[in-house]
XYZ file of C-alpha atoms in Angstrom:
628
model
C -14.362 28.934 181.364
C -13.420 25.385 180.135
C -9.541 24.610 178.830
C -11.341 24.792 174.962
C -13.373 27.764 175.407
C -12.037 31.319 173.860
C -9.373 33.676 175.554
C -10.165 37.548 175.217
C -7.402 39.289 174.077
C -5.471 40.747 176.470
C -4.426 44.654 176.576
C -1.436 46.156 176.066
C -0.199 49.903 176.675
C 3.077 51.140 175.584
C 4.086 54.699 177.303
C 7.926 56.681 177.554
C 9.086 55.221 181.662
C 8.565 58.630 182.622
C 5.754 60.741 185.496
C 4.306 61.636 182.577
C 3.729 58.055 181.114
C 2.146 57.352 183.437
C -0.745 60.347 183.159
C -0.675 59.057 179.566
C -1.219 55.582 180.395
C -4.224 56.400 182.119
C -5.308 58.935 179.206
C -4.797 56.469 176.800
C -7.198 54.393 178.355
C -10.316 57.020 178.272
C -10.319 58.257 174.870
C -13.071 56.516 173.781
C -15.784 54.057 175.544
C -14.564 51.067 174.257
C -11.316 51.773 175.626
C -12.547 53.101 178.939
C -13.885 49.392 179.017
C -10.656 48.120 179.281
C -9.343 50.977 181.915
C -9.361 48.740 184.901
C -7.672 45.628 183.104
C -4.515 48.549 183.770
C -5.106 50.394 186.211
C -7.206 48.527 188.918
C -6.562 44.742 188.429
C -3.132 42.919 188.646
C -0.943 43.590 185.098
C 2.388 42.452 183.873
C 4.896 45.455 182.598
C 7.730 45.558 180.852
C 10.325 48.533 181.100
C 13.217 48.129 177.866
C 16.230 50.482 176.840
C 18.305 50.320 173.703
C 21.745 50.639 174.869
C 23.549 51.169 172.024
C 20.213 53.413 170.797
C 23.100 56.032 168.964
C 24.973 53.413 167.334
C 21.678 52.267 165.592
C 21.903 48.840 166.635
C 19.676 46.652 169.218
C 20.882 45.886 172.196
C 18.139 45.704 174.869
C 18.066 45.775 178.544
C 14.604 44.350 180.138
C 13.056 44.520 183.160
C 10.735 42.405 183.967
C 7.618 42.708 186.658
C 4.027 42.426 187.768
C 2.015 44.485 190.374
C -1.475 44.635 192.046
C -1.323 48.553 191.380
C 0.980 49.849 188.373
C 0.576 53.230 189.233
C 2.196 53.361 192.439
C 4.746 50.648 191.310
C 6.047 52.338 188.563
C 6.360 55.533 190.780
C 8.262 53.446 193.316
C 10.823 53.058 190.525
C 11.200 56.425 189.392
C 11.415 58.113 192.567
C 13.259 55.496 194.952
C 14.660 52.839 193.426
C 16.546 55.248 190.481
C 18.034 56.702 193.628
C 19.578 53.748 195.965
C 20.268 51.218 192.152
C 22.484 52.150 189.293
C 20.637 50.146 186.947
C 17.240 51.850 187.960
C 18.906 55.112 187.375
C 20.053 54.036 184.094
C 16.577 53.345 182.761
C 15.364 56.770 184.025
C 17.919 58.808 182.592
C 17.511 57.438 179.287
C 14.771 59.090 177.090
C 14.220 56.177 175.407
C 13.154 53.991 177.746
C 9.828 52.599 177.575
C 7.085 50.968 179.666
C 4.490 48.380 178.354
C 2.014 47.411 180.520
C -0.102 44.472 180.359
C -3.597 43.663 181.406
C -6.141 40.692 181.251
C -10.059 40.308 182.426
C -8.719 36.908 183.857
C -5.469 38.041 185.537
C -4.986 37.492 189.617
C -1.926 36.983 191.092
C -1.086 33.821 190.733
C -1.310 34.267 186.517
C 0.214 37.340 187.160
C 3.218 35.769 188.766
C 3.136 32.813 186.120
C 2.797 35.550 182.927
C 6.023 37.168 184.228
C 8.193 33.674 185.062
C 7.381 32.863 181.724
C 8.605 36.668 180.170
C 11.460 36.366 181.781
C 12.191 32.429 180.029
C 11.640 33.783 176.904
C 13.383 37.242 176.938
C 16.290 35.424 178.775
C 16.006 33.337 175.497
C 16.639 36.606 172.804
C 20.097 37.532 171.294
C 18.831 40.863 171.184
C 18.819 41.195 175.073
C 21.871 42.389 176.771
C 20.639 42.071 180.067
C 17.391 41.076 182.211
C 16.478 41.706 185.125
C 13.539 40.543 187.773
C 15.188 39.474 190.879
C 12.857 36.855 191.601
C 11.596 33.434 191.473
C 7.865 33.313 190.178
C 6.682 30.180 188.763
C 3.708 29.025 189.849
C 1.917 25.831 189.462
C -2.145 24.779 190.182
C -4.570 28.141 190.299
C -7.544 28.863 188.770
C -6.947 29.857 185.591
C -4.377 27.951 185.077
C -4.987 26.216 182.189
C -5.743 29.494 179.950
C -1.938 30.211 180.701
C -0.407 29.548 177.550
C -3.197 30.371 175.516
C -2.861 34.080 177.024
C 0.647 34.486 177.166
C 0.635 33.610 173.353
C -1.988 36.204 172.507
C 0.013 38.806 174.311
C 3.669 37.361 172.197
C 2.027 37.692 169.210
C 1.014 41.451 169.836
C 3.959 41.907 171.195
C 5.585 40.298 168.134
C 3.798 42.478 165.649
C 5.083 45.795 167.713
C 8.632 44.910 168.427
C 10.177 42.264 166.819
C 13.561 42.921 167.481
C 12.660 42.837 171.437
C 10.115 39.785 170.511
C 10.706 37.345 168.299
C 8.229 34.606 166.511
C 7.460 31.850 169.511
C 8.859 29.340 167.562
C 12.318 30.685 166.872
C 12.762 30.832 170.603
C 11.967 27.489 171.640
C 14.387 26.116 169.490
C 17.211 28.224 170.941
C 19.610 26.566 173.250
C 19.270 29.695 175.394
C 15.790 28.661 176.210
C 16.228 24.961 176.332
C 19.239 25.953 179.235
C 17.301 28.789 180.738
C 16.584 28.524 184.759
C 13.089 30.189 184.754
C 11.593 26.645 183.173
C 8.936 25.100 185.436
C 10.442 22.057 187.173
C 8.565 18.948 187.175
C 7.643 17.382 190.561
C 10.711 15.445 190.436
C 13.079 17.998 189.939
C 11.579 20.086 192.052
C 12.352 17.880 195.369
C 15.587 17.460 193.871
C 16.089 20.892 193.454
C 15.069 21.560 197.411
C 16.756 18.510 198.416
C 20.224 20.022 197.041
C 19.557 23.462 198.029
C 18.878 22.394 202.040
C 22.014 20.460 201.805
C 23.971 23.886 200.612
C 22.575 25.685 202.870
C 23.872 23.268 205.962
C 27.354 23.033 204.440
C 27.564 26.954 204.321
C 26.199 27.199 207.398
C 28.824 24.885 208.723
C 31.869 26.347 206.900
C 32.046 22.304 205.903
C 34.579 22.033 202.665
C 34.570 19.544 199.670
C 31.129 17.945 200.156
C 29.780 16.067 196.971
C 26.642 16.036 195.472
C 25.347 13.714 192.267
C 22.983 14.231 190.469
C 22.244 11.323 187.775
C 19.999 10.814 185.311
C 20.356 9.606 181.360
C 20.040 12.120 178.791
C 16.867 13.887 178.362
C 15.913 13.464 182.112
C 16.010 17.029 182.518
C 19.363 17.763 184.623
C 20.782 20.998 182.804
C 17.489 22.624 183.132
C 17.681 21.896 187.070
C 21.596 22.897 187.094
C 20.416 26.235 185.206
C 17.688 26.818 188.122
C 20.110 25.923 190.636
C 22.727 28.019 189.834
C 20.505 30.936 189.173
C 18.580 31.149 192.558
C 21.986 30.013 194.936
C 23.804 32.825 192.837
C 21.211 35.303 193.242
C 19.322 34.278 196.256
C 21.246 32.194 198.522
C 23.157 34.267 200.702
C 27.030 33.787 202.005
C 25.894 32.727 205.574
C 23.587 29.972 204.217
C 20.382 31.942 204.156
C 17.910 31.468 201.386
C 17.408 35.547 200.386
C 13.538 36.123 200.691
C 12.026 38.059 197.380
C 12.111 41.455 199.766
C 15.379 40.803 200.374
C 16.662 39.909 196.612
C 14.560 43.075 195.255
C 15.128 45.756 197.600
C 18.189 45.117 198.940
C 20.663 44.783 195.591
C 23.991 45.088 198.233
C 22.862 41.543 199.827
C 25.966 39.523 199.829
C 25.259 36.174 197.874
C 26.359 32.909 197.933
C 30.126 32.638 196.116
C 29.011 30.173 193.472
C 30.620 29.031 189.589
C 29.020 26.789 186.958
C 31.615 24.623 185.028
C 31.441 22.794 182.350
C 34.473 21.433 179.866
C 31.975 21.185 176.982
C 32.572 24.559 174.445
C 29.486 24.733 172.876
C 27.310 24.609 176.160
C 29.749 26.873 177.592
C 28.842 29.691 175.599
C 25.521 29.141 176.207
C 25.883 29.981 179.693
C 28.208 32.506 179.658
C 25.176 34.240 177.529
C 22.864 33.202 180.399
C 24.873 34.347 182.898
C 25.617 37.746 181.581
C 21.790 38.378 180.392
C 21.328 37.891 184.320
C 23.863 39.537 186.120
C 25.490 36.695 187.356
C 28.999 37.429 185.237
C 30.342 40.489 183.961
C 33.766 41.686 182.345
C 35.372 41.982 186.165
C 33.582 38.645 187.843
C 33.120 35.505 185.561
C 31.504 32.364 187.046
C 31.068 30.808 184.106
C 34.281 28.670 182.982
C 35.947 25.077 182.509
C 37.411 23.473 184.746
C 40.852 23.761 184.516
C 40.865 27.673 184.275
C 39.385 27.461 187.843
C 41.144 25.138 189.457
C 43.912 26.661 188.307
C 42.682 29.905 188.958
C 41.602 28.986 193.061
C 43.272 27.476 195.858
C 42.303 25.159 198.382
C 43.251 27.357 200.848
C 40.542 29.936 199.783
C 37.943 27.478 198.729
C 34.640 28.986 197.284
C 31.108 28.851 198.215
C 29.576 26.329 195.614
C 30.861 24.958 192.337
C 27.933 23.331 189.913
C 29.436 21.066 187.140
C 27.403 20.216 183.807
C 28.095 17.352 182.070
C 30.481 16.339 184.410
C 30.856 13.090 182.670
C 33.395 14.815 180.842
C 35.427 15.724 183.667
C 39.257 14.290 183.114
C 40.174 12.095 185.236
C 44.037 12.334 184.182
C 46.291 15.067 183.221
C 46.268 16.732 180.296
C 47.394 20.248 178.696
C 47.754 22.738 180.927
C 45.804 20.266 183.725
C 48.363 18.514 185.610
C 46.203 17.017 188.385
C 45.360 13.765 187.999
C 41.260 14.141 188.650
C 39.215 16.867 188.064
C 36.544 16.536 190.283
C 38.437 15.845 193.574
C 40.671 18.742 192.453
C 37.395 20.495 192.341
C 36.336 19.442 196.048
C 39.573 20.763 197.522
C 38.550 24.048 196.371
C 35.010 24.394 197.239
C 32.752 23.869 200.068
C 29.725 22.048 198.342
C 30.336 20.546 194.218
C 26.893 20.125 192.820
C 27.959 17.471 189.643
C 25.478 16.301 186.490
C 26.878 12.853 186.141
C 25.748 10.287 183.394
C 28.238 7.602 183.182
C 26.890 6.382 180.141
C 27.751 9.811 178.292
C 31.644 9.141 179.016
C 33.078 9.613 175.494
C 36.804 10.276 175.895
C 39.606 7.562 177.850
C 41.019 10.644 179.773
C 37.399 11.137 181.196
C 37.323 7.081 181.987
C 36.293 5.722 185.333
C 37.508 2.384 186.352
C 34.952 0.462 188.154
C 36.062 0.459 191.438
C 36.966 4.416 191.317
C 33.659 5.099 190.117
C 31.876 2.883 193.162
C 34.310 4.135 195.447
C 32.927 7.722 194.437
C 29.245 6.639 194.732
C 29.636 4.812 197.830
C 30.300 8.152 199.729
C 28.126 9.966 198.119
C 25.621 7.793 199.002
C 26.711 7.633 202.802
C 26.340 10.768 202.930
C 22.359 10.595 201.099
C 24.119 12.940 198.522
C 22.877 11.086 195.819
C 19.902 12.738 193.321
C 18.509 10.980 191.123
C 16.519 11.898 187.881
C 14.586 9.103 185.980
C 11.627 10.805 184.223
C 12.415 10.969 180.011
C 11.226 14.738 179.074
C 13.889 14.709 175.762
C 12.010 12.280 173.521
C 8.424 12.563 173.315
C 7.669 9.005 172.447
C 5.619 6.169 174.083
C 7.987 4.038 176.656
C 7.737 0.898 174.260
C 10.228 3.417 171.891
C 11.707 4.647 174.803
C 12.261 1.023 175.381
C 13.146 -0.113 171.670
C 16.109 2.570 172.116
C 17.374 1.462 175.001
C 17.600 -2.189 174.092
C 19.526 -1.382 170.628
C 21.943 1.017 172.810
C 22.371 -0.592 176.085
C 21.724 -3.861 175.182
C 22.772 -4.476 171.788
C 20.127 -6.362 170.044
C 17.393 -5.265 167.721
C 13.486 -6.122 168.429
C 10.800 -5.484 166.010
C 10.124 -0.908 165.847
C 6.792 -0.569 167.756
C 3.903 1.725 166.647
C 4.530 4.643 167.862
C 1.616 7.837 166.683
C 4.068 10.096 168.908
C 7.330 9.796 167.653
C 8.696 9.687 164.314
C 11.195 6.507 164.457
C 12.305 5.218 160.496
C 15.041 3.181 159.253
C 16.366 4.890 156.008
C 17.790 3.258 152.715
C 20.259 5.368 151.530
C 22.310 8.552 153.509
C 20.570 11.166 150.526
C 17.287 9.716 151.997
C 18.137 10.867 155.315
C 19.218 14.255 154.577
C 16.387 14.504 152.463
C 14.070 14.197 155.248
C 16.236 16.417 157.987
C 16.118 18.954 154.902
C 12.398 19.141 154.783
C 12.018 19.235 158.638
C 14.407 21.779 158.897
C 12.264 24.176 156.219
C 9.064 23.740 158.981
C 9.390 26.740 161.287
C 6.784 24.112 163.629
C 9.741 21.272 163.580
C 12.999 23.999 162.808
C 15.900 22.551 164.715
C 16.877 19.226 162.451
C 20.119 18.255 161.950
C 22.396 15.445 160.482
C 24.383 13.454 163.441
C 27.309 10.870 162.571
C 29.374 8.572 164.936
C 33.505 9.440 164.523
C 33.974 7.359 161.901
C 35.701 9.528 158.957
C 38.591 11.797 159.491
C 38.425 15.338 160.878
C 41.074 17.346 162.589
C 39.930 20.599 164.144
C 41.572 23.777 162.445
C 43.462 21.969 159.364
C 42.038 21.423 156.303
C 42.428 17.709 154.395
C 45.125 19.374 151.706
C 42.682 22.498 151.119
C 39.406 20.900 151.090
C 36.973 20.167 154.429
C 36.895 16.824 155.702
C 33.481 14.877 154.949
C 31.600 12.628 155.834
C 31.490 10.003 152.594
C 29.005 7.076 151.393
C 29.834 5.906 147.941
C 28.713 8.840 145.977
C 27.116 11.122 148.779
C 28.983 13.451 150.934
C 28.620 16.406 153.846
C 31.649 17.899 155.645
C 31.814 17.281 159.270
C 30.996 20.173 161.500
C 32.303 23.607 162.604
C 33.616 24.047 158.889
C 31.021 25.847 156.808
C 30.825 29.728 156.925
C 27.583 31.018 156.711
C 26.425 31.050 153.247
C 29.110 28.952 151.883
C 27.863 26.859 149.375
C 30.994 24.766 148.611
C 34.891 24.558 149.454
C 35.560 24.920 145.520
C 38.908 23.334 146.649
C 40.094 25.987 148.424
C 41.665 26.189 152.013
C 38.880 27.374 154.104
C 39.344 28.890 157.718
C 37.144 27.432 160.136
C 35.162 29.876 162.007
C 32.770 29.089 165.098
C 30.000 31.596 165.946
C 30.444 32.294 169.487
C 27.098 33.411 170.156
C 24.840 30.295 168.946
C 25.120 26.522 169.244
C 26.057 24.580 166.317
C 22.470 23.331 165.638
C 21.376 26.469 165.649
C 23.251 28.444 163.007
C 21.567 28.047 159.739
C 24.739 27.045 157.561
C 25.148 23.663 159.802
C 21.887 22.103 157.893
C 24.486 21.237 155.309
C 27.279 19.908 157.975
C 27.475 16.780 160.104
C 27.313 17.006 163.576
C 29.404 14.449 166.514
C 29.415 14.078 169.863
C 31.611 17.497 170.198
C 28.960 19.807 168.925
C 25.456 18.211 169.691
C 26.445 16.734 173.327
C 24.397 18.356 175.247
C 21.759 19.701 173.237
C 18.538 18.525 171.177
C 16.664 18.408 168.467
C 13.334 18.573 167.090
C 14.525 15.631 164.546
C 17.572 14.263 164.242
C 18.896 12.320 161.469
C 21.891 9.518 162.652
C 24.331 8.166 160.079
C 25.681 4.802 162.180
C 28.936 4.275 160.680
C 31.033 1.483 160.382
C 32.536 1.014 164.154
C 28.766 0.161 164.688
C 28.254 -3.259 163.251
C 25.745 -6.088 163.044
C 27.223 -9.645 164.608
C 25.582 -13.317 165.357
C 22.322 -11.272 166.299
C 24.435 -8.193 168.701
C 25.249 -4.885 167.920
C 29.061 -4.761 167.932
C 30.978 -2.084 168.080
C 34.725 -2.041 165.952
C 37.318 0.221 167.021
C 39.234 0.227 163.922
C 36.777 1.795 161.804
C 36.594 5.110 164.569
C 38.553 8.001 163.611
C 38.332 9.136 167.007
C 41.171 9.296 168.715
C 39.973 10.048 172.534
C 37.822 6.791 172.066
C 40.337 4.174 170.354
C 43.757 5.214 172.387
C 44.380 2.945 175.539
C 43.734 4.431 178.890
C 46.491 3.938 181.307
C 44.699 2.594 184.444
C 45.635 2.940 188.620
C 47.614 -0.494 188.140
C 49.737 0.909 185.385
C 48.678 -1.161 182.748
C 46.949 -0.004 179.141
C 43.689 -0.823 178.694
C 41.148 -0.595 175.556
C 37.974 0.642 176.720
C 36.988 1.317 173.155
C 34.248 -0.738 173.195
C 32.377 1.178 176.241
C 32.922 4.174 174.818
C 31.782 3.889 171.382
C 28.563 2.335 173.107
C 28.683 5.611 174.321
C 28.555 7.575 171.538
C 26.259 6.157 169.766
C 23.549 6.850 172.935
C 24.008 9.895 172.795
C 23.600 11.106 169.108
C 20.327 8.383 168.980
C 19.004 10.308 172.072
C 18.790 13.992 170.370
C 15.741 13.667 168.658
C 12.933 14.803 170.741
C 9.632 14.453 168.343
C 11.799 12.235 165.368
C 14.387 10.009 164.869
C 15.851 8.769 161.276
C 18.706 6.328 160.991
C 21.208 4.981 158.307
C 23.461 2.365 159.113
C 26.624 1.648 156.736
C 27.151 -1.756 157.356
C 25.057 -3.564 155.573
C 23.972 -6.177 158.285
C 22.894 -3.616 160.488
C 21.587 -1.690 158.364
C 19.314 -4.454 156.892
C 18.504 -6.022 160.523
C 17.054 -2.160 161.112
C 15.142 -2.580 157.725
C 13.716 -5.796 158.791
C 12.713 -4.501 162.388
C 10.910 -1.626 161.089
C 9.001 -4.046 158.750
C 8.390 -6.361 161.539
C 9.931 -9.053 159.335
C 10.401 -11.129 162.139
C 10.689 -11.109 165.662
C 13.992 -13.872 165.393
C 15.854 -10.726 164.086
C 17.144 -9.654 167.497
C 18.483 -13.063 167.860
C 20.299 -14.457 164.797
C 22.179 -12.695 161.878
C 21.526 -12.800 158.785
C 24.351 -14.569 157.408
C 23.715 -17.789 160.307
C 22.685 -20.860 158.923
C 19.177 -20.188 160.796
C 18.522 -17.159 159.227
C 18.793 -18.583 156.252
C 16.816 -21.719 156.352
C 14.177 -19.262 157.711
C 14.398 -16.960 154.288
């Protein structure tokens, strides 16, 4: 069957997880000839199947637990779990005792194995994905790659969703509400490109020597710019050492991680000083197993170095975004560098590292601390790197236009691009016009307004009983983390900021009428993102120049105190900084509005291809003019 050609619709039997379900699953099946047709899709080929409880089923409210599998014979499978594995696991014994637990089983005329295997990798990354699910369970990695049929994959998995869908949609939600959760951008079950994937065997080998050899405080980078795909392989790392690698070194084998739920794992925390990403793996974590009210290995840093000593140092410590690592003391930190503070305490750090996402002086790197830190880490071949784009979907000459603006500091002429949705806008209501619109597609859902730190904000205090805003001339938006849900205006009174702890920012439907920063969007994407460039971003002599004095962000403009004792202003790096990150969100569109007025009309020209001398002279040089 070519990749165009039809899928049949796939077959689906819902029956109570019970001996008897299983005599109706089969009964089900011969009722009439047309069903008997099906019979062996279920009973004789390969199937998925699905076993859910409602934990809080007498409180009325939905709270699910999943488990998640696939079998060559469902029969004997399912009795394996209500006769043996309801007796040696608690949680097995939990679904059986329940009366309400239920079994769906799924069958296709083009399942084998390997789609099997592939059909349940890819429940488990969108159940792991669902609010609504407490906890998940599988116990196994399953993603496969090349098989015959491959290619009808998707096609069939989204046929079965959409049933599903219809049936419970509580348990399964529309396909395209998931994919814009952060859950699912974050979750470990993704399939790894190529790249990752040696990186991802690379790191684990190395673990699994340092264990092995009770070595302590060994360093591993991994580096990439934003968008090359490093929290998804953190996510997958952390995952499969926490639940497969054991304490000795070993990699668990699938027997082992299934049947054998004592088998001592690897010691292993994810950190990560960023709040909003934070809670999205705490969710992960407890959806998996991984943390729970008595064991959390989910945390920032400080709480575990303060909370571990070197003497006692732990298996393996994974830091996200560890480009925001301090690297002086501050609060109730009074080290003077994270991440060595980190390497005292473990035996292997595993650290996401872009030192172009450094947006805070007490996260600064000098130069020669920073190569000093690479050098050994490259010594020791330590060093992963990432350099495929999979954020942005655009062509690499807009990959390229980006870069050059950010890194670079010059404007060229905005290439055609039938991929990507680049546009220079006119006016800040323009912009949120557009992210408006986008944001009222459920096919492009997750749009949001972005702004560089360039009005005033303070976290928890209100500007005299009002929010603070974002303000253009006539046009305003309070910044972010301010608007309740459903709040339509302040009305001038004091209003209590309140953060949902159990989505990201982007993601709760009040923030379409905030502005996002660096604090809340670092991290994370979106389908289009809409920039406001404010005035520390200016347009200079033909360069991009960035003004510290018009940046209302503190951990930017205060000096950094460096190892020779002096101050110095590393503004300038910083705010270069910022603004990659919040023009890097966007992964199918990206709208900008500059405030000052030279940048904003060198952005104007470029997208008009006005003329290719733009990225050289201003407009106020004496060659501009004599070219107008």
């Amino acid at each position: 069957m070519s990749e165009h050609s039809k899928v049949s619709e796939p077959v689906i039997e819902e029956v109570p997880f019970t001996s008897d379900g299983i005599i109706e699953l089969a009964t089900n099946l011969t009722k009439n000839q047309h069903r008997k047709a099906q019979e062996k899709y279920i009973l004789t080929y390969p199937t998925v199947y699905l076993i859910h409880r409602d934990a809080n089923k007498k409180l009325n409210q939905n709270h699910y637990t999943v488990y998640v599998g696939e079998t060559n014979n469902i029969r004997q499978r399912t009795s394996q779990h209500l006769k043996i594995d309801s007796k040696s696991r608690s949680d097995w014994s939990e679904m059986v005792d329940d009366n309400h637990s239920k079994m769906i089983v799924i069958g296709h005329e083009h399942f084998n194995k390997s789609m099997t295997l592939d059909i349940e990798n890819q429940f488990m990354l969108y159940l792991s994905s669902i609010d609504t699910i407490d906890h998940l369970d599988n116990r196994r990695k399953n993603e496969q790659y090349d098989y015959y049929p491959a290619n009808e994959r998707n096609k069939i998995f989204s046929k079965i969703w959409t049933k599903l869908n219809k049936k419970h949609a509580e348990i399964f939600p529309l396909e395209s509400v998931i994919r814009d959760s952060a859950l699912f951008k974050a979750s470990p079950f993704h399939k790894l490109t190529e790249e990752q994937l040696d990186a991802k065997q690379q790191i684990l080998n190395k673990v699994e020597r340092a264990l092995q050899n009770n070595e302590t405080g060994q360093l591993i980078i991994v580096q990439g710019q934003a968008g090359s795909g490093k929290t998804v392989l953190l996510s997958k790392l952390f995952y499969e050492i926490s639940k497969q690698l054991s304490s000795n070194g070993q990699l668990l084998t699938s027997e082992d991680s299934d049947l054998k739920s004592d088998a001592k794992t690897a010691d292993a925390y994810l950190l990560v000083n960023h709040d909003q990403q934070l809670i999205v793996y705490q969710q992960i974590a407890v959806k998996l197993g991984i943390d729970d009210t008595k064991h959390v290995h989910v945390t920032k840093p400080t709480h575990f170095i303060n909370s571990h000593s070197s003497n006692e140092p732990v298996d393996v410590v994974l830091v996200d975004e560890a480009h925001l690592l301090w690297t002086q003391g501050k609060q109730s930190y009074r080290g003077k560098n994270q991440l060595k503070d980190l390497l005292k305490r473990a035996r292997v750090v595993i650290a996401v590292f872009d030192l172009n996402q450094v947006v805070a002086t007490n996260g600064y790197w000098e130069n020669d601390q920073y190569q000093e830190m690479l050098d050994t880490v490259i010594a020791k071949d330590n060093l992963i790197e990432l350099n495929n784009q999979m954020r942005i979907q655009a062509n690499p000459e807009t990959l390229n236009w980006l870069k050059i603006l950010i890194h670079n500091q010059r404007i060229i002429p905005i290439p055609e691009d039938n991929t990507y949705d680049l546009e220079i806008v006119s006016s800040p209501q323009e912009l949120q016009n557009k992210i408006n619109e986008k944001a009222k597609d459920t096919n492009h859902g997750l749009s949001r307004i972005l702004a560089t730190f360039d009005w005033p904000y303070i976290d928890r205090k209100s500007d005299g009983g009002n929010l603070w805003y974002v303000r253009i001339g006539n046009w305003k938006l309070p910044w972010n983390l301010q608007v309740k849900p459903n709040q339509k205006s302040d009305k001038g009174n004091h209003i209590q900021i309140k953060k949902n702890q159990s989505l990201s920012w982007a993601e709760q439907p009040q923030t379409i009428r905030e502005v996002g920063s660096t604090f809340t969007i670092q991290g994370f994407d979106l389908n289009y993102a809409g920039v406001i460039i404010g005035p520390s971003v200016k347009y200079r002599n033909g360069k991009i120049v960035f003004d510290s004095k018009c940046s209302f962000n503190k951990k930017v403009t205060q000096k950094r105190t460096i190892s020779d004792g002096s101050k110095a202003d590393v503004s300038e790096e910083l705010l270069r900084n910022e603004l990659n990150i919040l023009l890097t969100r966007g992964v199918h569109g990206l709208y900008i509005y500059a405030v000052d007025d030279q940048l904003r009309h060198a952005l104007m020209d470029s997208q008009n291809n006005f003329s290719k001398k733009l990225d050289l002279v201003a407009e106020d040089s004496p060659e501009y003019k004599s070219d107008k």
